[in-house]
mmCIF file with all atom_site columns, C-alpha atoms in Angstrom:
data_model
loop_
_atom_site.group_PDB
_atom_site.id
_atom_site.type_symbol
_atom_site.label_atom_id
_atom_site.label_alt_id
_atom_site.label_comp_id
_atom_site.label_asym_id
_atom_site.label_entity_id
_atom_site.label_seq_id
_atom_site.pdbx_PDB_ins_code
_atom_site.Cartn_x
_atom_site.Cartn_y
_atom_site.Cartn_z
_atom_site.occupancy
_atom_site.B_iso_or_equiv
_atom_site.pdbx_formal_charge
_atom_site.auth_seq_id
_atom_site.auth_comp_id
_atom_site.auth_asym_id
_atom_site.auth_atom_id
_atom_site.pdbx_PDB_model_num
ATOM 1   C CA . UNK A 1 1   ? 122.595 99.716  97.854  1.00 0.00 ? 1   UNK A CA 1
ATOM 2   C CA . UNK A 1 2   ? 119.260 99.721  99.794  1.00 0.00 ? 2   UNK A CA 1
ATOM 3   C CA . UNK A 1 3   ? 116.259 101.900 100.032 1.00 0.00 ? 3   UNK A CA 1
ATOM 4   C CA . UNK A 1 4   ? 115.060 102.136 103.430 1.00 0.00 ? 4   UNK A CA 1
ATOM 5   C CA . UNK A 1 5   ? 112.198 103.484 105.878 1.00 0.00 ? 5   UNK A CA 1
ATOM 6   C CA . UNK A 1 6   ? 111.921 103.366 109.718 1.00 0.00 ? 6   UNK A CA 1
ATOM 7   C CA . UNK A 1 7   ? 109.093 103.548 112.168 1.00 0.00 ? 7   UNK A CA 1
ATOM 8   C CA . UNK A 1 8   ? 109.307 104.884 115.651 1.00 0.00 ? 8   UNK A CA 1
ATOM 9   C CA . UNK A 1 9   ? 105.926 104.186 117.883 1.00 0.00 ? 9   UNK A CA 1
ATOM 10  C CA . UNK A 1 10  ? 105.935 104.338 121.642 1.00 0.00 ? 10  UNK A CA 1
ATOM 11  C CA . UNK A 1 11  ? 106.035 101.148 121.972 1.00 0.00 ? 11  UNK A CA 1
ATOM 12  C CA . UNK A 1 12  ? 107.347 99.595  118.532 1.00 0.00 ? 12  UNK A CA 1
ATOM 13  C CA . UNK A 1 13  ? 110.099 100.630 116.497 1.00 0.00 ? 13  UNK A CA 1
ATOM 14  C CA . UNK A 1 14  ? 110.566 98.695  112.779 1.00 0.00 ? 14  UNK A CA 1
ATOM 15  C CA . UNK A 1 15  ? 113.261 99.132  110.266 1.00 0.00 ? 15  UNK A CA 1
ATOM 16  C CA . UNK A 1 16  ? 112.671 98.150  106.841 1.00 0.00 ? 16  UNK A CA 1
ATOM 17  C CA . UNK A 1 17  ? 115.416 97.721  103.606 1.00 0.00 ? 17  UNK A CA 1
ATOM 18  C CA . UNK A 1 18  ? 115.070 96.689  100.239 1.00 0.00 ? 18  UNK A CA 1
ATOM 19  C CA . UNK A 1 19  ? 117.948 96.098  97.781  1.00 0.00 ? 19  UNK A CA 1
ATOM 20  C CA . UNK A 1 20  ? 117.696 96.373  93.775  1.00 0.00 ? 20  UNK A CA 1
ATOM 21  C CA . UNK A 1 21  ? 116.928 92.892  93.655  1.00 0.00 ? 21  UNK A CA 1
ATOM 22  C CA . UNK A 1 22  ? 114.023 94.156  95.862  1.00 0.00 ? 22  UNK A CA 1
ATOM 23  C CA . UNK A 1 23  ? 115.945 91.456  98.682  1.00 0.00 ? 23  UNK A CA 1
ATOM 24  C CA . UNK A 1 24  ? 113.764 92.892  101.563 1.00 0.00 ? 24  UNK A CA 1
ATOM 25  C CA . UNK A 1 25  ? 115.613 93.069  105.385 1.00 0.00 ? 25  UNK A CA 1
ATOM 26  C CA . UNK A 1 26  ? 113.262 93.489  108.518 1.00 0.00 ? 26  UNK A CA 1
ATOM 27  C CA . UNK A 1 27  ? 114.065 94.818  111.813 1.00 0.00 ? 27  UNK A CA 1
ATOM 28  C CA . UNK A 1 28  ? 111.717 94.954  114.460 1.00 0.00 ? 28  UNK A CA 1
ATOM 29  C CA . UNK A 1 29  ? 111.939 96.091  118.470 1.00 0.00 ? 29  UNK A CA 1
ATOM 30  C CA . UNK A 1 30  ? 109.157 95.173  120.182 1.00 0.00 ? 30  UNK A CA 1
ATOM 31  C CA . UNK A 1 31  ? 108.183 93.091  123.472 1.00 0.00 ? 31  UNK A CA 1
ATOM 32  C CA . UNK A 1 32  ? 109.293 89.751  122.544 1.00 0.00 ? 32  UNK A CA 1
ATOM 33  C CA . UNK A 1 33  ? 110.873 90.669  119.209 1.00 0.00 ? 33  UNK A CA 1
ATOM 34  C CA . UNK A 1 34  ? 114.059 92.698  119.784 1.00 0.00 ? 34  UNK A CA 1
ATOM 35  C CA . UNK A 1 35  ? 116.359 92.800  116.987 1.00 0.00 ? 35  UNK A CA 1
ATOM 36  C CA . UNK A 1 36  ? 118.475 95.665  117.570 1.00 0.00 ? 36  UNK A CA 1
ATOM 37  C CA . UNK A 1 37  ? 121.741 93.621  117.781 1.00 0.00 ? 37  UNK A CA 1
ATOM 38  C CA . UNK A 1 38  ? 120.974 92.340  114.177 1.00 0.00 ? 38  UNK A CA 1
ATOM 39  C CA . UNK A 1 39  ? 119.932 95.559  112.581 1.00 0.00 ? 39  UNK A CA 1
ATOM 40  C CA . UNK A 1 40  ? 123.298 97.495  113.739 1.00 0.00 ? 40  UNK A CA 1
ATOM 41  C CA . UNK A 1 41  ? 125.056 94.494  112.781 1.00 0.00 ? 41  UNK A CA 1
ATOM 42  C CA . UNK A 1 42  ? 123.940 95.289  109.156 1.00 0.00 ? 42  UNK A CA 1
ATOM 43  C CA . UNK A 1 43  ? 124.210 98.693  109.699 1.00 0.00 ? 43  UNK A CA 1
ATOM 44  C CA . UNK A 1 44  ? 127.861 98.633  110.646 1.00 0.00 ? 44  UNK A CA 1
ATOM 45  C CA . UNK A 1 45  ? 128.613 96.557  106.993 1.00 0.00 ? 45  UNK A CA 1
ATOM 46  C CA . UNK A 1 46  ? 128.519 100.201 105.646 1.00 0.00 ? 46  UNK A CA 1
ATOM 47  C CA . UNK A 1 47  ? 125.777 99.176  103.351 1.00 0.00 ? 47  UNK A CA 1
ATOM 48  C CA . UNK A 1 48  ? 124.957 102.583 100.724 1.00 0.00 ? 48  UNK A CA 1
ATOM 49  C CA . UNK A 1 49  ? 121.261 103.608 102.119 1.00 0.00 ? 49  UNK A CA 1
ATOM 50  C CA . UNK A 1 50  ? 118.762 105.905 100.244 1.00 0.00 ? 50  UNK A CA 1
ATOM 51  C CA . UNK A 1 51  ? 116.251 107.315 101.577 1.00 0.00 ? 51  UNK A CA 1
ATOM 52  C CA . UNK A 1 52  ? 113.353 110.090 102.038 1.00 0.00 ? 52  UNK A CA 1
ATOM 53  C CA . UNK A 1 53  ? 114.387 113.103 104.437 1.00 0.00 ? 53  UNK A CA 1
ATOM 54  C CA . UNK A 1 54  ? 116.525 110.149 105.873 1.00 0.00 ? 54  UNK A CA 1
ATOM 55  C CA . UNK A 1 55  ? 119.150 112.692 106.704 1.00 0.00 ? 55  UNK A CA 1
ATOM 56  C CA . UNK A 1 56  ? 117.245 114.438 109.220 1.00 0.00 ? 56  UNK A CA 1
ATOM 57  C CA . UNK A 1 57  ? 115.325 111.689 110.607 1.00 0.00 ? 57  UNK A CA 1
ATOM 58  C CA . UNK A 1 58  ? 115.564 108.017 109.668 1.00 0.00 ? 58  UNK A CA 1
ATOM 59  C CA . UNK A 1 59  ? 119.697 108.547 110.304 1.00 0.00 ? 59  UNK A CA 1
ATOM 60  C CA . UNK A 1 60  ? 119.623 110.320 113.155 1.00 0.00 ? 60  UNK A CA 1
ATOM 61  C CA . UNK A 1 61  ? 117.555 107.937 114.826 1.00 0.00 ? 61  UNK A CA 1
ATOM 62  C CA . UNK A 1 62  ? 120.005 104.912 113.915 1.00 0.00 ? 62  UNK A CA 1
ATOM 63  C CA . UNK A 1 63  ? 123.447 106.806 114.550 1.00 0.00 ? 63  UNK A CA 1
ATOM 64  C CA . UNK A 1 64  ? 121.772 107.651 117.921 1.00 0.00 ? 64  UNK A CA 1
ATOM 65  C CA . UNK A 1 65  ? 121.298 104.095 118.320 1.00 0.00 ? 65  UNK A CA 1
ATOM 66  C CA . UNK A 1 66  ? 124.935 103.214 117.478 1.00 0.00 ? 66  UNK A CA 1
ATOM 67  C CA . UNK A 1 67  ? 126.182 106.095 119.677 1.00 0.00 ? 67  UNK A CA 1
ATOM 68  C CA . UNK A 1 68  ? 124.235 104.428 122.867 1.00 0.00 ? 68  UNK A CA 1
ATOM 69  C CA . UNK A 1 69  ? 124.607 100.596 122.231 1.00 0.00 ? 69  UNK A CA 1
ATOM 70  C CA . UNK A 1 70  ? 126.236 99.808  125.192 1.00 0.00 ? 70  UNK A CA 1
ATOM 71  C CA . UNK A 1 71  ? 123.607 101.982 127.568 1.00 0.00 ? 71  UNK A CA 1
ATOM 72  C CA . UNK A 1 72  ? 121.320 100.104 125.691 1.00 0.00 ? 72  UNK A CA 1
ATOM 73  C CA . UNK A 1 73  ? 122.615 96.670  126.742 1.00 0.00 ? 73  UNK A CA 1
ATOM 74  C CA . UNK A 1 74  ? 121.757 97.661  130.151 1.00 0.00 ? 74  UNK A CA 1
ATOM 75  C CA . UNK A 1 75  ? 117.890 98.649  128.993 1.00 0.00 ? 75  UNK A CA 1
ATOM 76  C CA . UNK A 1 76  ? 115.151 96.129  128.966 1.00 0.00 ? 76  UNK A CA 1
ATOM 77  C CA . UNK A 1 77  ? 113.674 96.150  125.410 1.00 0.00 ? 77  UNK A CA 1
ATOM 78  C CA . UNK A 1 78  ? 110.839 98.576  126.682 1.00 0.00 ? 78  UNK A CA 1
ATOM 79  C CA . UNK A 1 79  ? 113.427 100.753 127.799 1.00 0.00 ? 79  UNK A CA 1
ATOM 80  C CA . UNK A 1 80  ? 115.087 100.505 124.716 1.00 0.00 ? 80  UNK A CA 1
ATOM 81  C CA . UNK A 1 81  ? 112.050 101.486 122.687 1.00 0.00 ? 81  UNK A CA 1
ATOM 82  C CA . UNK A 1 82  ? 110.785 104.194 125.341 1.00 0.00 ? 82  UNK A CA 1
ATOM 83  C CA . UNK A 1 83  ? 114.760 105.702 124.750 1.00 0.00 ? 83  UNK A CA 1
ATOM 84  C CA . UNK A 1 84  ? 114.428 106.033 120.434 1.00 0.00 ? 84  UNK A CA 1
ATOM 85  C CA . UNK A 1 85  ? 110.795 107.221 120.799 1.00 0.00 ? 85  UNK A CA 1
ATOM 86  C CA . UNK A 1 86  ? 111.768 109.766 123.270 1.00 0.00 ? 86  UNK A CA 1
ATOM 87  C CA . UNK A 1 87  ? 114.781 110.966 121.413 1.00 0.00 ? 87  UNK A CA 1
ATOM 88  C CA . UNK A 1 88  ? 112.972 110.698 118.282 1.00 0.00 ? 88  UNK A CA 1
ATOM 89  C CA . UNK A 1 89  ? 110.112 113.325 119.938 1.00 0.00 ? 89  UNK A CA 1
ATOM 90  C CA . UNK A 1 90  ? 113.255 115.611 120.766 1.00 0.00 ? 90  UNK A CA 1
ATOM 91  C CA . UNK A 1 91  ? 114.051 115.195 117.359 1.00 0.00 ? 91  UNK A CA 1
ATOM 92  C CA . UNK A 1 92  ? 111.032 116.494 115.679 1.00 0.00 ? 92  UNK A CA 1
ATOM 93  C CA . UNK A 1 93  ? 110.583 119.416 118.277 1.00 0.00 ? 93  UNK A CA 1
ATOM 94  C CA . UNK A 1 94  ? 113.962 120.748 117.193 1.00 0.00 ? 94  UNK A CA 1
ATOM 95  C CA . UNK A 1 95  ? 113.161 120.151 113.656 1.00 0.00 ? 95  UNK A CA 1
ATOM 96  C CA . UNK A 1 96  ? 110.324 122.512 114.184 1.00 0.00 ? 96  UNK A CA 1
ATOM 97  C CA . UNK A 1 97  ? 112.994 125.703 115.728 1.00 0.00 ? 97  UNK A CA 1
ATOM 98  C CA . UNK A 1 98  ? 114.442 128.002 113.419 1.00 0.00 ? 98  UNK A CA 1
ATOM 99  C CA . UNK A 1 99  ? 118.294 127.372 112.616 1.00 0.00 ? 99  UNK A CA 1
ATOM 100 C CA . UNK A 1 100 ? 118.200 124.074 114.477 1.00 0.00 ? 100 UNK A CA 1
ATOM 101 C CA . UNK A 1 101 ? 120.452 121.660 113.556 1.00 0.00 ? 101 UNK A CA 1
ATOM 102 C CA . UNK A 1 102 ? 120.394 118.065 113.877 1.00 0.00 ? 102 UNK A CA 1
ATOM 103 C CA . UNK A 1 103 ? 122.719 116.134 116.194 1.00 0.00 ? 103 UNK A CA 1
ATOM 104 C CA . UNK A 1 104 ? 124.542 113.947 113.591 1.00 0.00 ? 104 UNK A CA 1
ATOM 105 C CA . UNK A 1 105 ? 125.847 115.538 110.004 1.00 0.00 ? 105 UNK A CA 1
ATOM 106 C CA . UNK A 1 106 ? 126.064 113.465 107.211 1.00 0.00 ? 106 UNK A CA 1
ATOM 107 C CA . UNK A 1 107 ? 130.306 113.051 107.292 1.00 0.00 ? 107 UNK A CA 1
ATOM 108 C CA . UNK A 1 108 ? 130.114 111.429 110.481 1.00 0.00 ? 108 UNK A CA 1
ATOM 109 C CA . UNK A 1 109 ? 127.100 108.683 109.249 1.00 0.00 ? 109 UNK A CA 1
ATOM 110 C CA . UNK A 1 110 ? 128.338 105.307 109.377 1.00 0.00 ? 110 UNK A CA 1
ATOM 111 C CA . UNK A 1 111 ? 127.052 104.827 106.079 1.00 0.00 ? 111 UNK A CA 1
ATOM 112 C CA . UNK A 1 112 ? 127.535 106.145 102.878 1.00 0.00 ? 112 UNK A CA 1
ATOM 113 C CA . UNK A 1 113 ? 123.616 107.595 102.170 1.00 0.00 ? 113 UNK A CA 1
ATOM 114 C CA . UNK A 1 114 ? 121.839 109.832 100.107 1.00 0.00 ? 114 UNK A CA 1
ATOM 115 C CA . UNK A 1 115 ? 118.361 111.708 101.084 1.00 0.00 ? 115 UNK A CA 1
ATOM 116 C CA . UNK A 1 116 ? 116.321 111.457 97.563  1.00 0.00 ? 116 UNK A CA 1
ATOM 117 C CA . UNK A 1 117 ? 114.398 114.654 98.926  1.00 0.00 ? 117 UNK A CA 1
ATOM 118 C CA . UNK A 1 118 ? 117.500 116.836 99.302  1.00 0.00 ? 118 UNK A CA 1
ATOM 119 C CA . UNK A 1 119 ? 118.739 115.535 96.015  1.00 0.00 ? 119 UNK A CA 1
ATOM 120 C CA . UNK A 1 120 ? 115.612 116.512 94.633  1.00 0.00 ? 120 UNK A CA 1
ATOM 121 C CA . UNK A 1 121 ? 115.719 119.672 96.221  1.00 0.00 ? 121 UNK A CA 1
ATOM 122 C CA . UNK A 1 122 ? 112.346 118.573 98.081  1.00 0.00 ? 122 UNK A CA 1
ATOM 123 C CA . UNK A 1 123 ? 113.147 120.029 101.184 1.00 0.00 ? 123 UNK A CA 1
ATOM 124 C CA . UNK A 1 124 ? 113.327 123.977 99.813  1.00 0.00 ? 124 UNK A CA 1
ATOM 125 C CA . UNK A 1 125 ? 110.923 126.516 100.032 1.00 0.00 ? 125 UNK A CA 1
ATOM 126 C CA . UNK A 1 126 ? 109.717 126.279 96.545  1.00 0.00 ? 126 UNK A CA 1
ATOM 127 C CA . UNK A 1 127 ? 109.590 122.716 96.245  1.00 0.00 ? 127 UNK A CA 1
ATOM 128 C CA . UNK A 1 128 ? 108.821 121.712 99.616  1.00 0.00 ? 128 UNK A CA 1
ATOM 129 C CA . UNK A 1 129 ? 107.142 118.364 99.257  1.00 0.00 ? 129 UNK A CA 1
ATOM 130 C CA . UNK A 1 130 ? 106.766 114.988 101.714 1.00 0.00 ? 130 UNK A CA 1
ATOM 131 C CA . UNK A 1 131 ? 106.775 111.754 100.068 1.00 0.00 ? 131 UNK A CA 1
ATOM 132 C CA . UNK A 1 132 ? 103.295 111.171 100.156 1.00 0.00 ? 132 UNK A CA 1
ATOM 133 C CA . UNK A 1 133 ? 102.768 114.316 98.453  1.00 0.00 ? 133 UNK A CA 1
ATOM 134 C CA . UNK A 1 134 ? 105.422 112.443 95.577  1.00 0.00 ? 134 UNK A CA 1
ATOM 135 C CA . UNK A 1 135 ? 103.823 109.222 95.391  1.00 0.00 ? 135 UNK A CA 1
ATOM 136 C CA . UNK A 1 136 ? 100.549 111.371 94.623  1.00 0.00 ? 136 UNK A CA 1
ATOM 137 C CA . UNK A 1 137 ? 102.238 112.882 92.345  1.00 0.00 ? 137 UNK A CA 1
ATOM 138 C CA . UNK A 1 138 ? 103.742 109.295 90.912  1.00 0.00 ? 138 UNK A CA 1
ATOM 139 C CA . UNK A 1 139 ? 100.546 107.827 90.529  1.00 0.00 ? 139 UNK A CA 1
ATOM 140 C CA . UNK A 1 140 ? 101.554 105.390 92.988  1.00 0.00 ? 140 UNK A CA 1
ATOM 141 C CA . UNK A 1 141 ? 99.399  102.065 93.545  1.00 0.00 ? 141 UNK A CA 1
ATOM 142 C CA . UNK A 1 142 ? 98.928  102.090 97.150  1.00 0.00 ? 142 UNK A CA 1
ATOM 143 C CA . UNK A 1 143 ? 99.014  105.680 98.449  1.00 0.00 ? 143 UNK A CA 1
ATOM 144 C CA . UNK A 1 144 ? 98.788  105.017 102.632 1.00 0.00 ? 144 UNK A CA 1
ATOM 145 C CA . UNK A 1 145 ? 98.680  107.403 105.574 1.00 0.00 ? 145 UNK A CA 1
ATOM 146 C CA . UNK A 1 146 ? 100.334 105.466 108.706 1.00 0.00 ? 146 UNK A CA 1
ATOM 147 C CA . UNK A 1 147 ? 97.707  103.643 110.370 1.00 0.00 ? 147 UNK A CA 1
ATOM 148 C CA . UNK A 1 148 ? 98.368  104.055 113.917 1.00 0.00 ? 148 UNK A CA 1
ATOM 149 C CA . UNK A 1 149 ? 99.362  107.265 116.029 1.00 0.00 ? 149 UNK A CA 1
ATOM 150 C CA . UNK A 1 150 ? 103.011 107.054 117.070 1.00 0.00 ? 150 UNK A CA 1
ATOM 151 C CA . UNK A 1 151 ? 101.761 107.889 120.794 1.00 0.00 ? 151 UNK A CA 1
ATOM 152 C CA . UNK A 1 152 ? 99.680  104.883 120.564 1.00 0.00 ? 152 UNK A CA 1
ATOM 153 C CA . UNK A 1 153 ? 100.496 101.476 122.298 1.00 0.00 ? 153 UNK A CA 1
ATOM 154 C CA . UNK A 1 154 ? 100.076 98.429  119.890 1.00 0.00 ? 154 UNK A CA 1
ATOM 155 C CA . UNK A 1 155 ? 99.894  95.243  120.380 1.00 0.00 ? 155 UNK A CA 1
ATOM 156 C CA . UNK A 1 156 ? 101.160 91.854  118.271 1.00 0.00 ? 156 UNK A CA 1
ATOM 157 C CA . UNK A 1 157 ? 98.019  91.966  115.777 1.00 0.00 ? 157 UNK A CA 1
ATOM 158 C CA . UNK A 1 158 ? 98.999  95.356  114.636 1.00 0.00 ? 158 UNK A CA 1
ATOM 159 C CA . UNK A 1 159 ? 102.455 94.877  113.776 1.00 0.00 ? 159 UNK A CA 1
ATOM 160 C CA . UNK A 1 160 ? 101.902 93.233  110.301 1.00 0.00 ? 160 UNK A CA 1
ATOM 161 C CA . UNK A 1 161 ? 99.634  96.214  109.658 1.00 0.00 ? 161 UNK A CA 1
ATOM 162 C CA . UNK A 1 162 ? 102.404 98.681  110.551 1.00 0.00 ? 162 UNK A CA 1
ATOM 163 C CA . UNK A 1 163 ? 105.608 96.931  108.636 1.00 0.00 ? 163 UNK A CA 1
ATOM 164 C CA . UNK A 1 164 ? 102.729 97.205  105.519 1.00 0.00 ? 164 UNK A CA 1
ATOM 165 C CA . UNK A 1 165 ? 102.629 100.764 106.001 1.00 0.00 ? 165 UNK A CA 1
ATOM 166 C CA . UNK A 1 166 ? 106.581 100.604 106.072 1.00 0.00 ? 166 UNK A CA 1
ATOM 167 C CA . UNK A 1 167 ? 107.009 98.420  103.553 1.00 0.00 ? 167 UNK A CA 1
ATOM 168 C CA . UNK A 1 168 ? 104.822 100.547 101.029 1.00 0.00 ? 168 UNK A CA 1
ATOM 169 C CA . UNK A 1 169 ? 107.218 104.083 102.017 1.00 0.00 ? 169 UNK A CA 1
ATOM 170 C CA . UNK A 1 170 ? 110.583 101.938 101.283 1.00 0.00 ? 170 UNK A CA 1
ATOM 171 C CA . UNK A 1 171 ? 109.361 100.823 97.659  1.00 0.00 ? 171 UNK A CA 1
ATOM 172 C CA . UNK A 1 172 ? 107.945 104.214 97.010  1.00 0.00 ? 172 UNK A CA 1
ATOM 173 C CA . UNK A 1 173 ? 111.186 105.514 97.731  1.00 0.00 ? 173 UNK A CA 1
ATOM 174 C CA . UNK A 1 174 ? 112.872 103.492 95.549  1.00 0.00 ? 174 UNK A CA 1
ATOM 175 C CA . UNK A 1 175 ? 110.643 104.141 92.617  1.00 0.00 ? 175 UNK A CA 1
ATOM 176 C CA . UNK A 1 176 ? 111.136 107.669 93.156  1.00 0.00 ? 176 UNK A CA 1
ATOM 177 C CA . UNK A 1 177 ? 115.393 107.213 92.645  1.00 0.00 ? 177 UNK A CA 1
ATOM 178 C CA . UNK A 1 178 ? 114.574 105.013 89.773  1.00 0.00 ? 178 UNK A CA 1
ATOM 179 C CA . UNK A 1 179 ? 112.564 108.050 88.203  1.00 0.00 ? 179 UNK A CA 1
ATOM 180 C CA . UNK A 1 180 ? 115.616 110.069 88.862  1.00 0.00 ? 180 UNK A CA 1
ATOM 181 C CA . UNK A 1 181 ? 118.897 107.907 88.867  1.00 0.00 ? 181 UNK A CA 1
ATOM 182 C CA . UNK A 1 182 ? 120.568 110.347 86.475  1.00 0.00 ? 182 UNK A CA 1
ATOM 183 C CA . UNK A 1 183 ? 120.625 112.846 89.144  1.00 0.00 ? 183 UNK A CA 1
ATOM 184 C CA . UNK A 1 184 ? 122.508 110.394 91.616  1.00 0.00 ? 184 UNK A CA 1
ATOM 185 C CA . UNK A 1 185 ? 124.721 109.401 88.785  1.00 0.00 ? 185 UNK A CA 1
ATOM 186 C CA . UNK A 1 186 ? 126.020 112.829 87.939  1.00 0.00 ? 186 UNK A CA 1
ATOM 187 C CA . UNK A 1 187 ? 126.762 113.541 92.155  1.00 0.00 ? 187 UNK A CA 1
ATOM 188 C CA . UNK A 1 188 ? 128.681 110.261 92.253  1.00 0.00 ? 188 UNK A CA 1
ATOM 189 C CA . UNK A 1 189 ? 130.971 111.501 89.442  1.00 0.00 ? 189 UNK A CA 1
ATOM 190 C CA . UNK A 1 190 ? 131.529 114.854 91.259  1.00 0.00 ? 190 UNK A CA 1
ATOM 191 C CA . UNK A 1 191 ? 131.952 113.397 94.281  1.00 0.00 ? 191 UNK A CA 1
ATOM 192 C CA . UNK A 1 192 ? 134.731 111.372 92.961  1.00 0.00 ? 192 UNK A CA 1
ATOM 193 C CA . UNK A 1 193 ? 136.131 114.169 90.946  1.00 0.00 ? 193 UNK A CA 1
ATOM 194 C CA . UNK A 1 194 ? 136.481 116.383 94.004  1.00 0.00 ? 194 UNK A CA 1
ATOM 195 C CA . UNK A 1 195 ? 136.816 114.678 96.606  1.00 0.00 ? 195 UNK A CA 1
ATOM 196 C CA . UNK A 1 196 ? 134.013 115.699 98.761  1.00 0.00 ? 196 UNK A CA 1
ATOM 197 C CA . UNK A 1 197 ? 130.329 114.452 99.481  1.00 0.00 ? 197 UNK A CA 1
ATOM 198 C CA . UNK A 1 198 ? 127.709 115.865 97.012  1.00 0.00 ? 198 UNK A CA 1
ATOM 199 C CA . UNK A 1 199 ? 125.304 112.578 96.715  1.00 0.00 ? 199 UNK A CA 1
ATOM 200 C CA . UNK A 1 200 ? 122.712 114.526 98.340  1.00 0.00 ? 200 UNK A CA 1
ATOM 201 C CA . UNK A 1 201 ? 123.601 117.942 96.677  1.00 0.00 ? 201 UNK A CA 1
ATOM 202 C CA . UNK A 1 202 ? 120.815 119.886 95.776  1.00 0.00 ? 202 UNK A CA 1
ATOM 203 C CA . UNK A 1 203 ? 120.829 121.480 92.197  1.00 0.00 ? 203 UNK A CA 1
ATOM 204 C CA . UNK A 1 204 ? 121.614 124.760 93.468  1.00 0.00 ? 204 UNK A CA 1
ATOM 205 C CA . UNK A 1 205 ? 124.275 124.005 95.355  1.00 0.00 ? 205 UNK A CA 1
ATOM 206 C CA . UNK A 1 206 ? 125.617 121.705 92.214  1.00 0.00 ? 206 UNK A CA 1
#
């Protein structure tokens, strides 16, 4: 099981996981530094992944990259990165339309994940909160807003700063599931009782 966090910046894309044993995995695409062979390598070991509205975002972005590995062969790394940025743009602006829905559903994810926020119910109306807004809320050490503009072209110097930033959302994450593992516990049972994916059931639709 890992908790887990990705960055998309026009230029830089990073990929951060961190196991129970807080056993931290680091993916980065950059000029220079392209390990996008090595992080859907891991992905494809079907690894369980938690996240924060990963369902919507974090996943789409990396079943998008599974879905166009081989066009991405072809890519320089730029290209590459320009590709995930740009779909990851389309992303959000459909986010943003009433009744859109997002091109991957979770039964087709190549992992088995759950999205602490729609666990939480997090993501309704009345409860509508982003995970800065819970790690506020948690008291949480180090409460960071990203550093850098996603439209904004880094360089090597800022990268540390950014995986920082990255590293800080994946461990709040995590503490957040700790603070609520009995909720995941109880979907696991149903999940095996019925036969159908509720990890990431909300309580109304438990």
């Amino acid at each position: 099981m890992n908790f887990w966090d990705i960055e998309t910046l026009i230029n830089f894309f990073s990929a951060i996981f961190i196991n129970e044993k807080l056993e931290e995995k680091i993916f980065i695409i950059f000029k220079g530094h392209d390990q996008r062979k090595e992080l859907l390598s891991f992905i494809k070991t079907k690894v369980p992944l938690i996240g924060f509205n990963s369902h919507k975002f974090d996943h789409q972005v990396i079943e998008y990259m599974l879905q166009n590995e081989r066009k991405h062969d072809f890519l320089s790394t730029e290209e590459v990165i320009s590709d995930i940025y740009n779909f990851v743009q389309k992303l959000i602006s459909n986010q943003n339309k009433e009744n859109s829905l997002p091109p991957y559903f979770i039964g087709k994810f190549t992992n088995p994940s759950v999205d602490i926020m729609k666990t939480l119910h997090l993501d309704g109306k009345a409860k509508m909160s982003s995970l800065k807004w819970c790690e506020f809320s948690m008291d949480w050490e180090n409460l960071q807003d990203m550093p850098i503009h996603h439209s904004t072209y880094i360089n090597e110097s800022q990268i540390k700063e950014i995986l920082d930033y990255n590293r800080n959302d994946v461990l709040a994450t995590k503490e957040l599931f700790d603070r609520h593992r009995g909720h995941v516990g109880l979907r696991k049972e149903l999940t095996k009782t019925f036969g159908i994916d509720l990890l990431s059931a909300s309580e109304p639709r438990i």
